[in-house]
Coordinates of C-alpha atoms in Angstrom, one line a residue:
M1257 CA -10.6 29.4 1.0
S1258 CA -6.9 29.1 2.5
I1259 CA -4.0 27.2 1.2
E1260 CA -0.6 27.5 2.1
V1261 CA 2.6 25.4 0.7
L1262 CA 5.1 23.5 2.7
D1263 CA 8.3 21.0 2.6
T1264 CA 7.4 18.3 5.1
P1265 CA 4.5 17.6 7.3
T1266 CA 6.5 17.9 9.8
A1267 CA 5.7 21.6 10.1
V1268 CA 1.8 20.8 10.1
P1269 CA 1.2 19.5 13.4
G1270 CA -2.4 18.8 13.2
W1271 CA -1.2 16.1 10.2
D1272 CA -2.4 13.2 11.4
T1273 CA -5.3 14.9 13.7
A1274 CA -6.7 15.8 10.4
L1275 CA -6.2 11.4 8.8
G1276 CA -9.4 8.8 8.9
D1277 CA -9.1 5.9 11.4
R1278 CA -9.1 3.6 8.8
D1279 CA -6.8 3.2 5.4
T1280 CA -4.1 6.2 6.0
F1281 CA -1.2 4.6 7.9
Y1282 CA 0.6 5.7 4.4
A1283 CA 0.3 9.3 4.7
S1284 CA 0.6 9.5 8.2
R1285 CA 3.4 12.4 9.3
D1286 CA 6.2 9.5 10.0
W1287 CA 5.7 7.7 6.8
L1288 CA 6.4 10.9 4.5
V1289 CA 8.7 11.7 6.4
F1290 CA 10.6 8.5 6.5
S1291 CA 9.4 8.4 2.9
D1292 CA 11.1 11.9 1.8
S1293 CA 14.5 10.4 3.5
D1294 CA 15.7 8.4 0.4
G1295 CA 15.8 11.9 -1.1
E1296 CA 15.5 10.3 -4.7
A1297 CA 12.3 12.8 -4.6
R1298 CA 11.2 16.9 -4.1
A1299 CA 8.3 17.1 -1.9
R1300 CA 5.1 19.6 -1.5
Y1301 CA 2.4 19.0 0.5
A1302 CA -0.3 21.6 0.3
V1303 CA -2.9 22.5 3.1
A1304 CA -6.0 24.5 3.2
G1305 CA -6.7 25.6 6.6
D1306 CA -4.9 26.4 9.3
A1307 CA -1.9 24.6 10.2
G1308 CA -2.8 23.3 13.4
T1309 CA -5.6 22.1 11.9
P1310 CA -6.3 21.5 9.2
S1311 CA -9.6 20.3 6.5
A1312 CA -7.6 18.6 3.5
M1313 CA -4.1 18.0 3.1
L1314 CA -2.4 17.2 -0.1
P1315 CA 1.2 15.9 -0.9
A1316 CA 2.9 16.5 -4.6
H1317 CA 6.3 15.1 -5.4
L1318 CA 8.6 15.2 -8.1
A1319 CA 11.2 12.4 -8.3
R1320 CA 15.0 13.4 -9.5
I1321 CA 14.9 9.2 -10.0
E1322 CA 12.3 7.0 -8.6
S1323 CA 14.4 4.0 -8.0
N1324 CA 10.8 2.4 -7.5
G1325 CA 9.0 1.2 -10.2
R1326 CA 5.5 1.3 -8.9
Y1327 CA 5.9 4.8 -8.6
R1328 CA 7.3 5.2 -12.0
P1329 CA 4.4 6.5 -14.4
G1330 CA 5.7 4.8 -17.6
H1331 CA 6.7 1.7 -15.8
E1332 CA 2.8 1.6 -15.0
V1333 CA 0.6 2.9 -17.6
R1334 CA 0.5 1.1 -20.9
A1335 CA -0.8 4.9 -22.1
L1336 CA 2.3 6.4 -20.8
A1337 CA 5.2 3.7 -22.0
S1338 CA 6.6 6.1 -24.3
C1339 CA 5.3 9.4 -22.5
P1340 CA 8.4 12.3 -22.4
H1341 CA 6.7 14.7 -20.0
R1342 CA 7.5 15.2 -16.7
L1343 CA 4.4 13.9 -13.8
A1344 CA 4.4 15.3 -10.4
V1345 CA 3.4 12.2 -8.4
L1346 CA 0.3 13.4 -6.4
G1347 CA -0.6 11.4 -3.1
G1348 CA 2.3 9.9 -2.2
R1349 CA 5.6 8.0 -3.5
R1350 CA 6.0 4.4 -0.9
G1351 CA 3.7 2.1 0.3
H1352 CA 0.7 1.1 -2.0
R1353 CA -2.1 3.6 -0.6
S1354 CA -2.6 7.2 -1.6
V1355 CA -4.2 8.6 0.9
P1356 CA -5.2 11.5 2.2
L1357 CA -8.3 12.5 -0.3
P1358 CA -9.2 15.6 -0.4
T1359 CA -13.2 17.2 -1.2
A1360 CA -14.7 18.1 -4.9
E1361 CA -14.8 21.5 -4.0
V1362 CA -10.9 21.8 -2.4
L1363 CA -8.9 19.3 -4.7
P1364 CA -8.4 21.6 -7.8
G1365 CA -6.5 24.4 -5.6
L1366 CA -4.9 21.8 -3.3
R1367 CA -3.6 20.0 -7.1
A1368 CA -2.7 23.4 -8.7
A1369 CA -0.9 25.0 -5.4
A1370 CA 1.6 21.8 -4.6
V1371 CA 1.9 20.9 -8.7
T1372 CA 2.8 24.7 -9.3
A1373 CA 5.1 25.3 -6.1
F1374 CA 8.1 22.9 -7.5
D1375 CA 10.8 24.9 -9.0
E1376 CA 11.0 23.4 -12.3
T1377 CA 8.1 22.8 -15.1
V1378 CA 5.3 20.2 -14.7
D1379 CA 4.0 18.8 -17.3
G1380 CA 0.7 16.8 -15.6
W1381 CA -0.1 14.2 -12.6
W1382 CA -0.1 10.9 -11.6
W1383 CA -2.2 10.1 -8.4
P1384 CA -1.4 6.2 -8.3
Y1385 CA -3.6 3.5 -6.2
L1386 CA -6.1 4.9 -5.4
L1387 CA -9.8 3.0 -4.2
S1388 CA -12.5 3.2 -6.0
E1389 CA -14.5 5.2 -4.6
E1390 CA -12.4 7.4 -4.7
V1391 CA -11.8 7.3 -8.7
G1392 CA -14.4 10.3 -9.4
V1393 CA -12.6 13.0 -6.4
A1394 CA -9.2 12.5 -7.6
S1395 CA -10.2 12.9 -11.6
G1396 CA -12.5 15.7 -11.8
A1397 CA -11.9 19.3 -12.4
S1398 CA -9.5 18.8 -14.9
V1399 CA -8.1 21.8 -17.0
D1400 CA -9.4 20.5 -20.0
H1401 CA -10.1 16.8 -20.2
R1402 CA -10.8 14.0 -18.1
P1403 CA -7.7 12.2 -16.7
A1404 CA -7.6 9.0 -17.8
V1405 CA -8.1 6.1 -14.8
S1406 CA -5.9 3.1 -15.5
L1407 CA -6.4 -0.3 -13.5
L1408 CA -2.7 -0.9 -11.3
N1409 CA -3.0 -3.4 -9.4
A1410 CA -5.5 -5.1 -5.9
D1411 CA -4.4 -5.1 -2.4
C1412 CA -5.9 -7.4 0.4
V1413 CA -7.5 -6.2 3.6
L1414 CA -8.6 -9.0 6.8
D1415 CA -11.6 -7.8 8.8
V1416 CA -11.2 -9.7 12.4
P1417 CA -14.5 -10.1 13.4
G1418 CA -15.0 -11.5 16.8
S1419 CA -12.4 -11.7 19.2
S1420 CA -11.1 -14.3 19.3
L1421 CA -8.9 -16.9 16.4
D1422 CA -12.1 -19.3 16.6
D1423 CA -14.3 -16.5 16.0
Y1424 CA -11.6 -16.0 12.6
L1425 CA -12.0 -19.8 11.8
A1426 CA -16.1 -19.6 11.7
A1427 CA -16.4 -16.5 9.7
L1428 CA -14.6 -18.0 6.7
P1429 CA -16.3 -19.1 3.9
N1430 CA -16.2 -22.8 4.1
K1431 CA -15.6 -26.1 5.8
R1432 CA -12.1 -27.1 3.5
R1433 CA -10.3 -23.4 4.8
R1434 CA -11.0 -23.9 8.5
Y1435 CA -9.9 -27.0 8.7
N1436 CA -6.8 -26.1 6.5
V1437 CA -5.9 -23.0 8.9
R1438 CA -6.4 -25.8 12.1
Q1439 CA -4.7 -27.6 10.1
E1440 CA -1.1 -24.5 9.3
M1441 CA -2.0 -24.0 13.1
G1442 CA -0.9 -27.5 14.5
T1443 CA 1.9 -27.5 11.7
F1444 CA 3.3 -24.5 13.0
A1445 CA 2.7 -24.9 16.7
A1446 CA 4.6 -28.9 16.4
S1447 CA 7.6 -27.4 14.7
G1448 CA 9.2 -26.4 17.6
L1449 CA 10.0 -22.5 16.0
T1450 CA 8.7 -19.7 18.3
V1451 CA 7.2 -16.3 18.1
R1452 CA 8.5 -13.6 19.5
R1453 CA 7.2 -9.9 19.7
L1454 CA 9.9 -7.5 18.7
R1455 CA 10.3 -3.5 18.0
L1456 CA 12.0 -3.0 14.6
S1457 CA 14.8 -0.8 16.5
E1458 CA 16.2 -4.3 18.3
C1459 CA 16.6 -6.5 15.3
W1460 CA 17.0 -4.1 12.0
E1461 CA 19.8 -5.5 11.2
Q1462 CA 19.2 -9.3 11.4
G1463 CA 16.2 -8.0 8.9
G1464 CA 18.0 -6.2 6.3
L1465 CA 19.7 -10.0 5.6
L1466 CA 16.0 -11.8 5.9
A1467 CA 14.2 -9.2 3.2
S1468 CA 17.3 -9.8 1.2
N1469 CA 16.4 -13.1 0.7
V1470 CA 12.9 -12.1 -0.5
Q1471 CA 13.1 -10.1 -2.5
R1472 CA 15.9 -11.5 -4.6
R1473 CA 13.8 -15.1 -4.1
Y1474 CA 11.8 -12.6 -6.3
G1475 CA 13.2 -11.4 -8.4
H1476 CA 14.9 -7.9 -6.9
D1477 CA 18.3 -7.0 -6.6
H1478 CA 18.4 -5.5 -3.2
S1479 CA 20.9 -6.4 -1.2
P1480 CA 21.7 -7.2 2.8
E1481 CA 23.3 -3.5 3.0
L1482 CA 19.9 -1.5 1.2
M1483 CA 17.3 -3.6 3.0
A1484 CA 19.5 -2.7 6.3
D1485 CA 19.4 0.4 5.1
V1486 CA 16.1 0.4 4.7
L1487 CA 14.9 -1.0 8.2
R1488 CA 17.0 1.8 9.6
R1489 CA 15.4 4.7 8.3
Q1490 CA 11.7 3.0 9.6
A1491 CA 13.1 2.5 12.8
R1492 CA 14.8 5.5 13.6
Q1493 CA 10.4 7.1 11.8
L1494 CA 8.4 4.9 13.3
D1495 CA 10.1 2.4 15.8
H1496 CA 7.5 3.4 18.3
R1497 CA 4.5 1.7 15.7
S1498 CA 6.5 -1.5 15.1
V1499 CA 5.9 -4.6 15.6
V1500 CA 8.4 -7.5 13.9
F1501 CA 6.8 -11.2 14.9
G1502 CA 9.8 -13.3 14.3
C1503 CA 10.0 -16.7 14.3
Y1504 CA 12.3 -18.5 16.4
D1505 CA 14.9 -21.3 15.1
G1506 CA 15.9 -22.0 19.5
A1507 CA 18.5 -18.3 19.8
R1508 CA 18.0 -17.2 15.5
M1509 CA 16.0 -15.4 13.7
V1510 CA 14.9 -17.4 11.0
G1511 CA 12.0 -15.5 9.4
F1512 CA 10.1 -11.5 10.5
S1513 CA 7.3 -10.1 9.4
L1514 CA 7.5 -6.1 9.8
A1515 CA 4.0 -4.2 10.9
Y1516 CA 3.2 -1.2 12.1
R1517 CA 0.0 -0.3 13.9
W1518 CA -1.8 2.6 13.3
R1519 CA -5.4 3.5 15.4
S1520 CA -7.3 0.4 14.1
E1521 CA -5.4 -1.2 12.7
L1522 CA -1.8 -3.3 12.0
V1523 CA -0.3 -2.5 8.8
I1524 CA 1.6 -5.5 7.5
R1525 CA 5.2 -4.0 5.6
L1526 CA 7.6 -6.3 5.0
V1527 CA 8.5 -10.0 5.4
G1528 CA 12.1 -12.0 5.5
F1529 CA 13.0 -15.9 5.8
D1530 CA 16.0 -17.6 6.1
Y1531 CA 15.0 -20.1 3.3
D1532 CA 17.0 -23.3 4.5
R1533 CA 16.6 -23.1 7.7
L1534 CA 12.4 -23.2 7.5
R1535 CA 10.8 -26.5 8.5
A1536 CA 8.4 -26.3 6.1
A1537 CA 5.8 -25.6 8.7
F1538 CA 3.6 -22.7 7.4
E1539 CA 5.9 -20.4 9.0
Y1540 CA 4.5 -17.4 5.7
P1541 CA 1.3 -17.5 7.2
Q1542 CA 1.8 -17.1 10.7
L1543 CA 3.9 -14.7 10.4
V1544 CA 1.5 -12.5 8.4
F1545 CA -1.6 -14.3 9.7
Y1546 CA -2.4 -16.1 12.6
S1547 CA 0.2 -14.2 15.2
P1548 CA -1.0 -10.6 13.6
L1549 CA -4.0 -12.4 14.6
E1550 CA -3.4 -13.1 18.1
F1551 CA -2.6 -9.3 18.3
C1552 CA -5.0 -7.4 16.9
Y1553 CA -7.1 -9.4 19.6
E1554 CA -5.2 -8.9 22.8
Q1555 CA -5.4 -5.5 21.4
G1556 CA -8.8 -4.7 20.1
L1557 CA -8.5 -3.8 16.5
T1558 CA -10.2 -4.2 13.5
G1559 CA -8.0 -5.0 10.4
I1560 CA -5.0 -5.7 8.6
Q1561 CA -3.6 -4.3 5.7
L1562 CA -1.3 -7.0 4.3
G1563 CA -0.8 -5.1 1.2
T1564 CA -0.8 -7.2 -2.4
S1565 CA 1.3 -9.3 -2.9
G1566 CA 0.3 -12.6 -2.2
L1567 CA -3.0 -12.2 -3.8
G1568 CA -4.1 -15.6 -3.6
A1569 CA -2.7 -16.6 -0.5
K1570 CA -4.1 -14.2 1.0
A1571 CA -7.5 -14.2 -0.7
L1572 CA -7.7 -18.0 1.1
R1573 CA -7.6 -17.1 4.5
G1574 CA -9.9 -14.9 4.3
A1575 CA -8.7 -11.6 3.0
R1576 CA -10.9 -8.5 0.5
I1577 CA -9.7 -7.9 -3.2
R1578 CA -10.0 -4.2 -3.6
P1579 CA -8.5 -3.1 -6.9
L1580 CA -5.8 -0.5 -7.3
W1581 CA -6.5 2.4 -10.5
S1582 CA -4.6 5.0 -11.0
V1583 CA -5.4 8.8 -12.4
V1584 CA -3.5 10.5 -14.8
Q1585 CA -3.4 14.4 -16.6
C1586 CA -1.2 14.3 -19.2
D1587 CA -1.4 15.1 -23.4
C1588 CA -0.5 11.3 -23.9
V1589 CA -3.3 10.2 -22.8
S1590 CA -5.9 13.3 -23.9
G1591 CA -7.4 11.0 -26.6
P1592 CA -10.3 8.9 -26.1
T1593 CA -9.9 5.8 -23.7
D1594 CA -11.2 2.5 -23.7
V1595 CA -12.4 0.1 -21.2
A1596 CA -9.5 -2.0 -22.6
T1597 CA -7.3 1.2 -22.0
V1598 CA -8.5 1.2 -18.2
L1599 CA -7.9 -1.8 -17.5
N1600 CA -3.8 -1.2 -18.2
G1601 CA -3.8 -5.3 -19.2
R1602 CA -3.7 -6.1 -16.0
L1603 CA -6.6 -7.6 -15.3
D1604 CA -5.8 -10.9 -16.4
T1605 CA -2.9 -11.3 -13.8
L1606 CA -4.4 -10.3 -11.0
T1607 CA -7.7 -12.8 -11.3
R1608 CA -4.4 -15.9 -12.3
Q1609 CA -3.1 -15.2 -8.7
L1610 CA -6.1 -15.8 -7.1
P1611 CA -8.7 -18.6 -6.3
D1612 CA -11.7 -19.1 -9.1
S1613 CA -14.1 -18.1 -6.8
E1614 CA -12.3 -15.2 -6.0
A1615 CA -11.1 -14.3 -9.7
H1616 CA -14.9 -14.6 -10.8
R1617 CA -16.1 -12.7 -8.1
F1618 CA -12.9 -9.6 -8.4
T1619 CA -13.9 -9.5 -12.5
A1620 CA -17.2 -9.5 -12.5
G1621 CA -16.9 -6.6 -9.9
I1622 CA -14.4 -5.1 -11.9
R1623 CA -15.3 -4.3 -15.7
P1624 CA -19.3 -2.6 -14.6
L1625 CA -15.7 0.1 -12.6
A1626 CA -13.7 0.4 -15.7
E1627 CA -17.1 0.7 -18.3
A1628 CA -17.5 3.9 -16.3
F1629 CA -14.5 5.1 -16.3
A1630 CA -13.7 4.9 -19.7
T1631 CA -17.2 6.3 -20.5
A1632 CA -16.6 9.2 -17.9
A1633 CA -13.0 10.3 -19.6
Q1634 CA -14.8 10.5 -22.7
T1635 CA -17.0 12.8 -21.3
P1636 CA -15.9 16.9 -21.5
E1637 CA -15.7 18.6 -18.2
P1638 CA -18.9 21.1 -17.1
P1639 CA -18.2 24.5 -17.5
K1640 CA -17.2 25.9 -14.0
G1641 CA -19.9 26.8 -11.6
Q1642 CA -21.7 23.2 -13.4
N1643 CA -22.0 20.2 -11.6
P1644 CA -21.0 16.9 -13.3

């Protein structure tokens, strides 16, 4: 198998072509180039096969400094809180999903090539934000022991049913939720506020101010200038995919959601608000759910990636909740693993955000997975040439 390691996905003409249709926006060439533009990490991209038609790819990064706590392993995994080692991040280092995922046969070679391509010594690796069904492949073929698995977060996906908003309403699980959605839509329609669709290049500066309001409201010290710079860099690389749903009070934008169109999906990335000028007209669900749904029905899109925040609000409006895991290969977590270690103190944090019915379903689904991951971590790797 031929493997080449490159510094940028732009050197791989077939990068996007090799990606799947669903759930791969955060592995797209343009998103990865944007992520690398902050200069906080060195990038290596391992590619199997020809660069024009690669059979598998794996991004790896080694951070000089990582400003995003969600991509610092010691911040996100309790077992690594005091870890002194330098770990490469596999699968990307922005967004909330790590893809693409090579097959089990190709992965060991790609991983070894990517991690050893850095100029500095790397002590191990961390692969965050994987779906449950991806953990097995990411955990396989380790050097001397199975990597440790930890629960990190959960994200939300809204499947777009049928061909109209009436079909969306009909798909909601009960009469009460359908009534609430109709009330929210009606309140917004009567508010005098309007929604306009824009490209990010048309509003990144104003969007930076509104996005900063949201960030600071939730305890993040992100200035308007910082957020405007993030949006400007995204517009430079991703404007052709951008759809901004701007909420206007007359000529003034008072809120927005930023989405990216990726094949059959719409990916909601960011929101911003001028809280002093809102009218209690359900502006948030209008910009995150109902206007994007209208766009999806017009364009024939079949899903909306809603991200990791506001799990409860999104579940109430029909989103599916999916657990996200990390896999770590590091001497700090080489000992026996139990269910509590796998759950990483995150299960209660996540379920407290959810309505009771969704919390019960989430818990019932995740505990058997945690037990299986804990058991697998204690099972030695089989010798080469034997199946696990």
